[in-house]
mmCIF file of C-alpha atoms and ligand atoms in Angstrom:
data_model
loop_
_atom_site.group_PDB
_atom_site.id
_atom_site.type_symbol
_atom_site.label_atom_id
_atom_site.label_comp_id
_atom_site.label_asym_id
_atom_site.label_seq_id
_atom_site.Cartn_x
_atom_site.Cartn_y
_atom_site.Cartn_z
ATOM 1 C CA MET A 26 26.301 -22.745 -41.010
ATOM 2 C CA VAL A 27 23.876 -21.017 -43.382
ATOM 3 C CA VAL A 28 22.357 -17.781 -42.054
ATOM 4 C CA VAL A 29 19.489 -16.136 -43.904
ATOM 5 C CA LEU A 30 18.331 -12.580 -43.106
ATOM 6 C CA THR A 31 14.942 -11.504 -44.422
ATOM 7 C CA GLY A 32 13.232 -8.124 -44.618
ATOM 8 C CA ALA A 33 9.902 -6.697 -45.712
ATOM 9 C CA GLY A 34 10.572 -7.484 -49.397
ATOM 10 C CA ILE A 35 10.070 -11.227 -48.883
ATOM 11 C CA SER A 36 6.469 -10.562 -47.792
ATOM 12 C CA ALA A 37 5.723 -7.933 -50.463
ATOM 13 C CA GLU A 38 4.265 -10.452 -52.968
ATOM 14 C CA SER A 39 2.043 -11.792 -50.195
ATOM 15 C CA GLY A 40 0.497 -8.314 -50.095
ATOM 16 C CA LEU A 41 2.168 -6.795 -47.015
ATOM 17 C CA ALA A 42 3.539 -3.250 -47.436
ATOM 18 C CA THR A 43 7.317 -2.794 -47.307
ATOM 19 C CA PHE A 44 8.950 -0.379 -44.903
ATOM 20 C CA ARG A 45 9.414 2.380 -47.448
ATOM 21 C CA GLY A 46 6.923 2.323 -50.273
ATOM 22 C CA PRO A 47 7.231 4.485 -53.416
ATOM 23 C CA ASP A 48 5.771 7.418 -51.454
ATOM 24 C CA GLY A 49 8.443 6.956 -48.780
ATOM 25 C CA LEU A 50 5.684 6.340 -46.264
ATOM 26 C CA TRP A 51 4.825 3.206 -44.362
ATOM 27 C CA GLU A 52 1.113 2.496 -44.557
ATOM 28 C CA GLY A 53 0.657 6.302 -44.769
ATOM 29 C CA HIS A 54 2.882 7.088 -41.792
ATOM 30 C CA ARG A 55 6.464 8.258 -41.311
ATOM 31 C CA PRO A 56 8.309 5.508 -39.384
ATOM 32 C CA GLU A 57 9.370 7.962 -36.668
ATOM 33 C CA ASP A 58 5.677 8.788 -36.071
ATOM 34 C CA VAL A 59 4.640 5.201 -35.315
ATOM 35 C CA ALA A 60 7.702 3.021 -34.600
ATOM 36 C CA THR A 61 9.436 4.740 -31.668
ATOM 37 C CA PRO A 62 8.882 4.689 -27.891
ATOM 38 C CA GLU A 63 8.397 8.483 -28.070
ATOM 39 C CA ALA A 64 5.568 8.051 -30.596
ATOM 40 C CA PHE A 65 3.922 5.486 -28.302
ATOM 41 C CA LEU A 66 4.201 7.858 -25.347
ATOM 42 C CA SER A 67 2.803 10.876 -27.206
ATOM 43 C CA ALA A 68 0.182 9.143 -29.364
ATOM 44 C CA PRO A 69 -0.553 5.682 -27.912
ATOM 45 C CA GLU A 70 -3.887 5.251 -29.724
ATOM 46 C CA LEU A 71 -2.366 6.091 -33.138
ATOM 47 C CA VAL A 72 0.467 3.622 -32.562
ATOM 48 C CA GLN A 73 -1.818 0.875 -31.190
ATOM 49 C CA ARG A 74 -4.198 1.259 -34.165
ATOM 50 C CA PHE A 75 -1.232 1.132 -36.593
ATOM 51 C CA TYR A 76 -0.242 -2.252 -35.186
ATOM 52 C CA ASP A 77 -3.831 -3.484 -34.682
ATOM 53 C CA ASP A 78 -4.485 -2.847 -38.398
ATOM 54 C CA ARG A 79 -1.293 -4.676 -39.463
ATOM 55 C CA ARG A 80 -2.062 -7.575 -37.061
ATOM 56 C CA ALA A 81 -5.592 -7.893 -38.505
ATOM 57 C CA ALA A 82 -4.213 -7.793 -42.071
ATOM 58 C CA LEU A 83 -2.194 -10.963 -41.376
ATOM 59 C CA ALA A 84 -5.430 -12.986 -41.553
ATOM 60 C CA THR A 85 -5.928 -11.801 -45.153
ATOM 61 C CA VAL A 86 -2.512 -12.800 -46.574
ATOM 62 C CA GLU A 87 -0.702 -16.070 -47.242
ATOM 63 C CA PRO A 88 2.971 -17.081 -47.320
ATOM 64 C CA ASN A 89 4.504 -17.100 -50.806
ATOM 65 C CA ALA A 90 6.940 -19.358 -52.696
ATOM 66 C CA ALA A 91 9.927 -17.528 -51.196
ATOM 67 C CA HIS A 92 8.809 -18.250 -47.620
ATOM 68 C CA ARG A 93 8.183 -21.876 -48.581
ATOM 69 C CA ALA A 94 11.615 -22.223 -50.206
ATOM 70 C CA LEU A 95 13.273 -21.132 -46.939
ATOM 71 C CA ALA A 96 11.249 -23.743 -45.031
ATOM 72 C CA ARG A 97 12.619 -26.366 -47.468
ATOM 73 C CA LEU A 98 16.139 -25.088 -46.909
ATOM 74 C CA GLU A 99 15.746 -25.355 -43.121
ATOM 75 C CA HIS A 100 14.322 -28.869 -43.486
ATOM 76 C CA ALA A 101 17.383 -29.925 -45.505
ATOM 77 C CA LEU A 102 19.994 -28.280 -43.261
ATOM 78 C CA GLY A 103 18.564 -28.772 -39.770
ATOM 79 C CA ASP A 104 20.484 -26.911 -37.082
ATOM 80 C CA ALA A 105 23.197 -25.851 -39.548
ATOM 81 C CA PHE A 106 20.628 -23.219 -40.576
ATOM 82 C CA LEU A 107 19.340 -20.066 -38.891
ATOM 83 C CA LEU A 108 16.625 -17.767 -40.227
ATOM 84 C CA VAL A 109 16.828 -14.225 -38.821
ATOM 85 C CA THR A 110 13.986 -11.954 -39.856
ATOM 86 C CA GLN A 111 13.445 -8.215 -39.451
ATOM 87 C CA ASN A 112 9.793 -8.865 -40.230
ATOM 88 C CA ILE A 113 7.126 -8.979 -37.559
ATOM 89 C CA ASP A 114 4.644 -10.950 -39.673
ATOM 90 C CA ASP A 115 4.094 -14.712 -39.166
ATOM 91 C CA LEU A 116 4.483 -15.782 -42.783
ATOM 92 C CA HIS A 117 7.734 -17.700 -42.250
ATOM 93 C CA GLU A 118 6.087 -19.824 -39.549
ATOM 94 C CA ARG A 119 2.951 -20.344 -41.633
ATOM 95 C CA ALA A 120 5.169 -21.523 -44.534
ATOM 96 C CA GLY A 121 6.673 -24.198 -42.252
ATOM 97 C CA SER A 122 9.843 -22.548 -40.932
ATOM 98 C CA ARG A 123 10.468 -23.674 -37.353
ATOM 99 C CA ARG A 124 13.536 -21.842 -36.089
ATOM 100 C CA VAL A 125 12.710 -18.190 -36.836
ATOM 101 C CA LEU A 126 14.511 -15.446 -34.910
ATOM 102 C CA HIS A 127 12.330 -12.330 -35.014
ATOM 103 C CA MET A 128 14.974 -9.725 -34.172
ATOM 104 C CA HIS A 129 12.412 -6.898 -34.431
ATOM 105 C CA GLY A 130 9.700 -8.759 -32.508
ATOM 106 C CA ARG A 131 6.325 -10.116 -33.639
ATOM 107 C CA LEU A 132 2.953 -8.593 -34.486
ATOM 108 C CA LYS A 133 1.191 -11.568 -32.864
ATOM 109 C CA ALA A 134 2.717 -10.896 -29.458
ATOM 110 C CA ALA A 135 2.006 -8.335 -26.754
ATOM 111 C CA ARG A 136 4.381 -7.278 -23.975
ATOM 112 C CA CYS A 137 3.245 -5.862 -20.640
ATOM 113 C CA THR A 138 4.978 -2.586 -19.726
ATOM 114 C CA GLU A 139 4.181 -3.279 -16.065
ATOM 115 C CA CYS A 140 5.284 -6.882 -15.449
ATOM 116 C CA GLY A 141 7.400 -7.350 -18.607
ATOM 117 C CA GLU A 142 5.739 -10.634 -19.583
ATOM 118 C CA SER A 143 5.161 -11.313 -23.289
ATOM 119 C CA THR A 144 2.189 -13.282 -24.555
ATOM 120 C CA HIS A 145 0.728 -14.516 -27.871
ATOM 121 C CA TRP A 146 -1.764 -11.912 -29.084
ATOM 122 C CA ASP A 147 -3.890 -11.850 -32.235
ATOM 123 C CA GLY A 148 -6.587 -9.392 -31.133
ATOM 124 C CA THR A 149 -6.478 -5.612 -30.715
ATOM 125 C CA LEU A 150 -4.579 -3.613 -28.097
ATOM 126 C CA VAL A 151 -6.075 -0.128 -28.620
ATOM 127 C CA ASP A 152 -8.893 -1.087 -26.218
ATOM 128 C CA GLU A 153 -6.317 -1.586 -23.418
ATOM 129 C CA PRO A 154 -7.092 -5.228 -22.486
ATOM 130 C CA PRO A 155 -5.700 -6.504 -19.164
ATOM 131 C CA CYS A 156 -2.331 -8.286 -19.108
ATOM 132 C CA PRO A 157 -3.018 -12.055 -18.718
ATOM 133 C CA PHE A 158 -0.215 -12.198 -16.114
ATOM 134 C CA CYS A 159 -0.675 -9.111 -13.912
ATOM 135 C CA SER A 160 -4.079 -7.779 -15.043
ATOM 136 C CA GLN A 161 -2.666 -4.277 -15.542
ATOM 137 C CA ARG A 162 -3.994 -2.507 -18.665
ATOM 138 C CA ALA A 163 -0.411 -1.930 -19.883
ATOM 139 C CA LEU A 164 0.055 -4.093 -22.994
ATOM 140 C CA ARG A 165 2.098 -2.847 -25.993
ATOM 141 C CA PRO A 166 2.989 -4.532 -29.283
ATOM 142 C CA ASP A 167 5.963 -6.842 -28.659
ATOM 143 C CA VAL A 168 7.980 -5.251 -31.472
ATOM 144 C CA VAL A 169 11.376 -3.516 -31.407
ATOM 145 C CA TRP A 170 11.012 0.211 -32.168
ATOM 146 C CA PHE A 171 13.775 2.540 -33.347
ATOM 147 C CA GLY A 172 16.118 3.199 -30.458
ATOM 148 C CA GLU A 173 15.218 -0.126 -28.776
ATOM 149 C CA ILE A 174 17.588 -3.087 -28.661
ATOM 150 C CA PRO A 175 16.730 -5.895 -31.095
ATOM 151 C CA TYR A 176 16.029 -9.406 -29.829
ATOM 152 C CA GLY A 177 18.425 -12.340 -30.189
ATOM 153 C CA LEU A 178 21.635 -10.403 -30.812
ATOM 154 C CA SER A 179 23.819 -12.860 -28.873
ATOM 155 C CA GLU A 180 22.349 -15.864 -30.776
ATOM 156 C CA ILE A 181 22.883 -13.994 -34.041
ATOM 157 C CA ASP A 182 26.471 -13.176 -33.048
ATOM 158 C CA VAL A 183 27.225 -16.866 -32.331
ATOM 159 C CA ALA A 184 25.739 -17.865 -35.701
ATOM 160 C CA LEU A 185 27.590 -15.151 -37.627
ATOM 161 C CA ARG A 186 30.916 -16.323 -36.164
ATOM 162 C CA ARG A 187 30.275 -19.774 -37.676
ATOM 163 C CA VAL A 188 28.600 -18.646 -40.898
ATOM 164 C CA ARG A 189 29.841 -20.119 -44.192
ATOM 165 C CA VAL A 190 26.977 -18.833 -46.375
ATOM 166 C CA PHE A 191 25.048 -15.600 -45.591
ATOM 167 C CA VAL A 192 21.961 -14.817 -47.670
ATOM 168 C CA SER A 193 20.119 -11.483 -47.431
ATOM 169 C CA ILE A 194 16.592 -11.432 -48.873
ATOM 170 C CA GLY A 195 14.154 -8.536 -49.369
ATOM 171 C CA THR A 196 15.876 -5.911 -47.275
ATOM 172 C CA SER A 197 17.061 -2.457 -48.297
ATOM 173 C CA GLY A 198 19.956 -2.348 -45.828
ATOM 174 C CA ASN A 199 18.552 0.788 -44.168
ATOM 175 C CA VAL A 200 18.173 -0.469 -40.633
ATOM 176 C CA TYR A 201 20.961 -1.382 -38.219
ATOM 177 C CA PRO A 202 22.267 -3.578 -36.709
ATOM 178 C CA ALA A 203 20.727 -5.971 -39.316
ATOM 179 C CA ALA A 204 22.289 -3.980 -42.173
ATOM 180 C CA GLY A 205 25.744 -4.694 -40.741
ATOM 181 C CA PHE A 206 25.453 -8.502 -40.731
ATOM 182 C CA ALA A 207 26.627 -8.959 -44.343
ATOM 183 C CA SER A 208 29.920 -7.127 -43.882
ATOM 184 C CA PHE A 209 30.520 -9.110 -40.664
ATOM 185 C CA ALA A 210 29.866 -12.371 -42.537
ATOM 186 C CA ARG A 211 32.223 -11.301 -45.307
ATOM 187 C CA ALA A 212 34.894 -10.441 -42.745
ATOM 188 C CA VAL A 213 34.763 -14.023 -41.388
ATOM 189 C CA GLY A 214 35.179 -15.390 -44.921
ATOM 190 C CA ALA A 215 31.574 -16.378 -45.665
ATOM 191 C CA ARG A 216 30.030 -16.509 -49.123
ATOM 192 C CA THR A 217 27.573 -13.567 -49.157
ATOM 193 C CA VAL A 218 24.499 -13.555 -51.399
ATOM 194 C CA GLU A 219 21.849 -10.861 -51.964
ATOM 195 C CA LEU A 220 18.446 -11.901 -53.316
ATOM 196 C CA ASN A 221 16.432 -8.700 -53.739
ATOM 197 C CA LEU A 222 14.254 -6.800 -56.198
ATOM 198 C CA GLU A 223 17.045 -4.254 -56.691
ATOM 199 C CA PRO A 224 20.550 -3.630 -55.327
ATOM 200 C CA SER A 225 20.359 -2.737 -51.619
ATOM 201 C CA LEU A 226 22.438 -0.101 -49.844
ATOM 202 C CA GLY A 227 24.795 -2.887 -48.776
ATOM 203 C CA ILE A 228 25.306 -4.366 -52.252
ATOM 204 C CA ASP A 229 29.100 -4.012 -51.955
ATOM 205 C CA ASP A 230 29.087 -6.551 -49.094
ATOM 206 C CA PHE A 231 27.780 -9.289 -51.399
ATOM 207 C CA VAL A 232 29.918 -11.414 -53.732
ATOM 208 C CA GLU A 233 26.805 -12.844 -55.409
ATOM 209 C CA HIS A 234 23.391 -11.377 -56.158
ATOM 210 C CA GLN A 235 20.216 -12.252 -58.002
ATOM 211 C CA HIS A 236 17.904 -9.275 -58.531
ATOM 212 C CA GLY A 237 14.220 -9.940 -59.153
ATOM 213 C CA PRO A 238 10.994 -10.743 -57.286
ATOM 214 C CA ALA A 239 11.563 -12.982 -54.252
ATOM 215 C CA THR A 240 9.028 -15.571 -55.435
ATOM 216 C CA GLN A 241 11.315 -16.160 -58.450
ATOM 217 C CA VAL A 242 14.876 -15.611 -57.220
ATOM 218 C CA VAL A 243 14.574 -17.315 -53.810
ATOM 219 C CA PRO A 244 13.195 -20.735 -54.864
ATOM 220 C CA ALA A 245 15.675 -20.768 -57.768
ATOM 221 C CA TRP A 246 18.627 -20.020 -55.483
ATOM 222 C CA VAL A 247 17.521 -22.568 -52.845
ATOM 223 C CA ASP A 248 17.039 -25.314 -55.470
ATOM 224 C CA GLY A 249 20.470 -24.558 -56.942
ATOM 225 C CA PHE A 250 22.134 -24.564 -53.516
ATOM 226 C CA LEU A 251 20.525 -27.862 -52.505
ATOM 227 C CA ALA A 252 21.425 -29.442 -55.863
ATOM 228 C CA GLU A 253 25.060 -28.313 -55.392
ATOM 229 C CA ARG A 254 25.113 -30.024 -51.983
ATOM 230 C CA GLU A 255 23.752 -33.308 -53.424
ATOM 231 C CA ALA A 256 26.333 -33.335 -56.224
HETATM 232 C C1 BV8 B 312 19.273 -0.130 -32.191
HETATM 233 C C2 BV8 B 312 9.794 -3.297 -36.098
HETATM 234 C C3 BV8 B 312 20.773 0.173 -30.393
HETATM 235 C C4 BV8 B 312 8.629 -2.412 -35.969
HETATM 236 C C5 BV8 B 312 11.615 -2.090 -37.163
HETATM 237 C C6 BV8 B 312 19.978 7.609 -35.499
HETATM 238 C C7 BV8 B 312 19.099 7.779 -34.443
HETATM 239 C C8 BV8 B 312 18.520 6.702 -33.776
HETATM 240 C C9 BV8 B 312 18.827 5.409 -34.158
HETATM 241 C C10 BV8 B 312 19.700 5.258 -35.221
HETATM 242 C C11 BV8 B 312 20.286 6.323 -35.890
HETATM 243 N N1 BV8 B 312 21.071 5.813 -36.874
HETATM 244 C C12 BV8 B 312 21.020 4.472 -36.851
HETATM 245 C C13 BV8 B 312 20.193 4.131 -35.842
HETATM 246 C C14 BV8 B 312 19.872 2.806 -35.448
HETATM 247 C C15 BV8 B 312 18.473 2.484 -35.959
HETATM 248 C C16 BV8 B 312 18.481 2.545 -37.472
HETATM 249 O O1 BV8 B 312 19.068 1.693 -38.109
HETATM 250 N N2 BV8 B 312 17.842 3.597 -38.055
HETATM 251 C C17 BV8 B 312 17.865 3.716 -39.500
HETATM 252 C C18 BV8 B 312 16.499 4.121 -40.019
HETATM 253 C C19 BV8 B 312 18.934 4.760 -39.849
HETATM 254 N N3 BV8 B 312 18.233 1.150 -35.509
HETATM 255 C C20 BV8 B 312 17.608 0.955 -34.334
HETATM 256 O O2 BV8 B 312 17.135 1.836 -33.647
HETATM 257 C C21 BV8 B 312 17.586 -0.493 -33.887
HETATM 258 N N4 BV8 B 312 18.044 -0.535 -32.530
HETATM 259 O O3 BV8 B 312 20.079 0.310 -32.989
HETATM 260 O O4 BV8 B 312 19.503 -0.246 -30.836
HETATM 261 C C22 BV8 B 312 21.606 -1.033 -30.168
HETATM 262 C C23 BV8 B 312 21.836 -1.923 -31.207
HETATM 263 C C24 BV8 B 312 22.654 -3.023 -30.966
HETATM 264 C C25 BV8 B 312 23.209 -3.227 -29.714
HETATM 265 C C26 BV8 B 312 22.949 -2.329 -28.683
HETATM 266 C C27 BV8 B 312 22.154 -1.227 -28.902
HETATM 267 C C28 BV8 B 312 16.183 -1.040 -33.907
HETATM 268 C C29 BV8 B 312 15.673 -1.044 -35.324
HETATM 269 C C30 BV8 B 312 14.366 -1.805 -35.375
HETATM 270 C C31 BV8 B 312 13.248 -0.885 -35.829
HETATM 271 N N5 BV8 B 312 12.049 -1.676 -36.008
HETATM 272 N N6 BV8 B 312 10.551 -2.876 -37.275
HETATM 273 C C32 BV8 B 312 7.692 -2.599 -37.111
HETATM 274 O O5 BV8 B 312 7.949 -3.403 -38.033
HETATM 275 O O6 BV8 B 312 6.675 -1.903 -37.064
HETATM 276 S S1 BV8 B 312 12.448 -1.678 -38.545
HETATM 277 C C33 BV8 B 312 11.497 -1.910 -39.933
HETATM 278 O O7 BV8 B 312 12.385 -1.634 -41.022
HETATM 279 C C34 BV8 B 312 11.016 -3.307 -40.230
HETATM 280 O O8 BV8 B 312 11.502 -4.281 -39.323
HETATM 281 C C35 BV8 B 312 11.631 -3.601 -41.592
HETATM 282 O O9 BV8 B 312 11.815 -4.922 -41.827
HETATM 283 C C36 BV8 B 312 12.891 -2.893 -41.362
HETATM 284 C C37 BV8 B 312 13.890 -2.710 -42.398
HETATM 285 O O10 BV8 B 312 13.284 -2.468 -43.588
HETATM 286 P P1 BV8 B 312 13.375 -3.619 -44.698
HETATM 287 O O11 BV8 B 312 12.902 -4.897 -44.123
HETATM 288 O O12 BV8 B 312 14.726 -3.592 -45.305
HETATM 289 O O13 BV8 B 312 12.279 -3.111 -45.659
HETATM 290 P P2 BV8 B 312 12.418 -1.940 -46.743
HETATM 291 O O14 BV8 B 312 11.050 -1.532 -47.159
HETATM 292 O O15 BV8 B 312 13.370 -0.899 -46.243
HETATM 293 O O16 BV8 B 312 13.126 -2.672 -47.964
HETATM 294 C C38 BV8 B 312 12.413 -3.657 -48.652
HETATM 295 C C39 BV8 B 312 13.379 -4.215 -49.667
HETATM 296 O O17 BV8 B 312 12.715 -5.286 -50.333
HETATM 297 C C40 BV8 B 312 13.779 -3.198 -50.714
HETATM 298 O O18 BV8 B 312 15.168 -3.303 -50.952
HETATM 299 C C41 BV8 B 312 13.001 -3.628 -51.961
HETATM 300 O O19 BV8 B 312 13.737 -3.416 -53.142
HETATM 301 C C42 BV8 B 312 12.848 -5.111 -51.720
HETATM 302 N N7 BV8 B 312 11.645 -5.668 -52.332
HETATM 303 C C43 BV8 B 312 10.420 -5.083 -52.487
HETATM 304 N N8 BV8 B 312 9.591 -5.942 -53.105
HETATM 305 C C44 BV8 B 312 10.285 -7.090 -53.322
HETATM 306 C C45 BV8 B 312 11.584 -6.928 -52.830
HETATM 307 N N9 BV8 B 312 12.525 -7.876 -52.909
HETATM 308 C C46 BV8 B 312 12.170 -9.045 -53.487
HETATM 309 N N10 BV8 B 312 10.941 -9.273 -53.986
HETATM 310 C C47 BV8 B 312 9.976 -8.337 -53.921
HETATM 311 N N11 BV8 B 312 8.763 -8.579 -54.431
#
């Protein structure tokens, strides 16, 4: 089983901002001011606009060579491969990845806080459109905020118990539980690889690393791994 975890860094060269830019802000905001249930309760319009803007920006960006390399890897490995992403963008899918586990949710989905149903959404939410299921004007971005439980944890746990190769791409290792996956993989004897612009906080969990831009290090690593398998 090969498990790949991606973070904001894999989408950086496509033009999407990473979680903590050089100014430590995220699109001009502090994460706790826009990515928590408390923020949504106290400033719903600010939070809805933050996500509406990021959802609209998706139409202006394209997947990059790193996203496409992971789609090739999935095509070669089939169900011996799982892609877990912390990202809420749709670039993995648009690059051809099929089995993508968005553990922090998706920008192009809305969840109704009344009936709980989730639906594909690529418009705005700040204007309080009615839920397609219950008609209540109670839709929120279907993303996982700080303090909320990530999606797919049991599927991730099953995969991590069988993992032989764990690859972490474009993540700083700031956010849990994702940041703990590498040490779990190492504990079960997997080969752990970090492909990132610079060493992440979890660098000690990785036996291998290639530091550089994802569009260079990811295709190179995937090609090498697939060549190794053919040999
Ligand atoms: C949970 C969705 C309980 C929304 C996100 C104290 C108080 C409260 C909570 C906590 C606490 N301490 C710890 C916690 C837990 C908390 C947490 O980890 N906080 C951190 C900040 C300390 N976690 C949670 O609350 C999680 N839930 O714990 O629930 C639980 C858990 C399990 C079981 C039961 C109960 C929920 C966290 C989810 C938050 N939502 N996103 C949205 O996106 O708007 S997190 C957000 O940060 C994004 O998902 C982002 O992906 C993620 C992590 O950031 P990264 O992806 O790593 O991005 P970052 O910018 O940090 O790094 C980019 C990296 O790329 C850098 O290393 C850079 O060098 C590299 N890079 C840049 N350019 C390139 C590149 N690499 C290659 N090429 C390039 N060109």
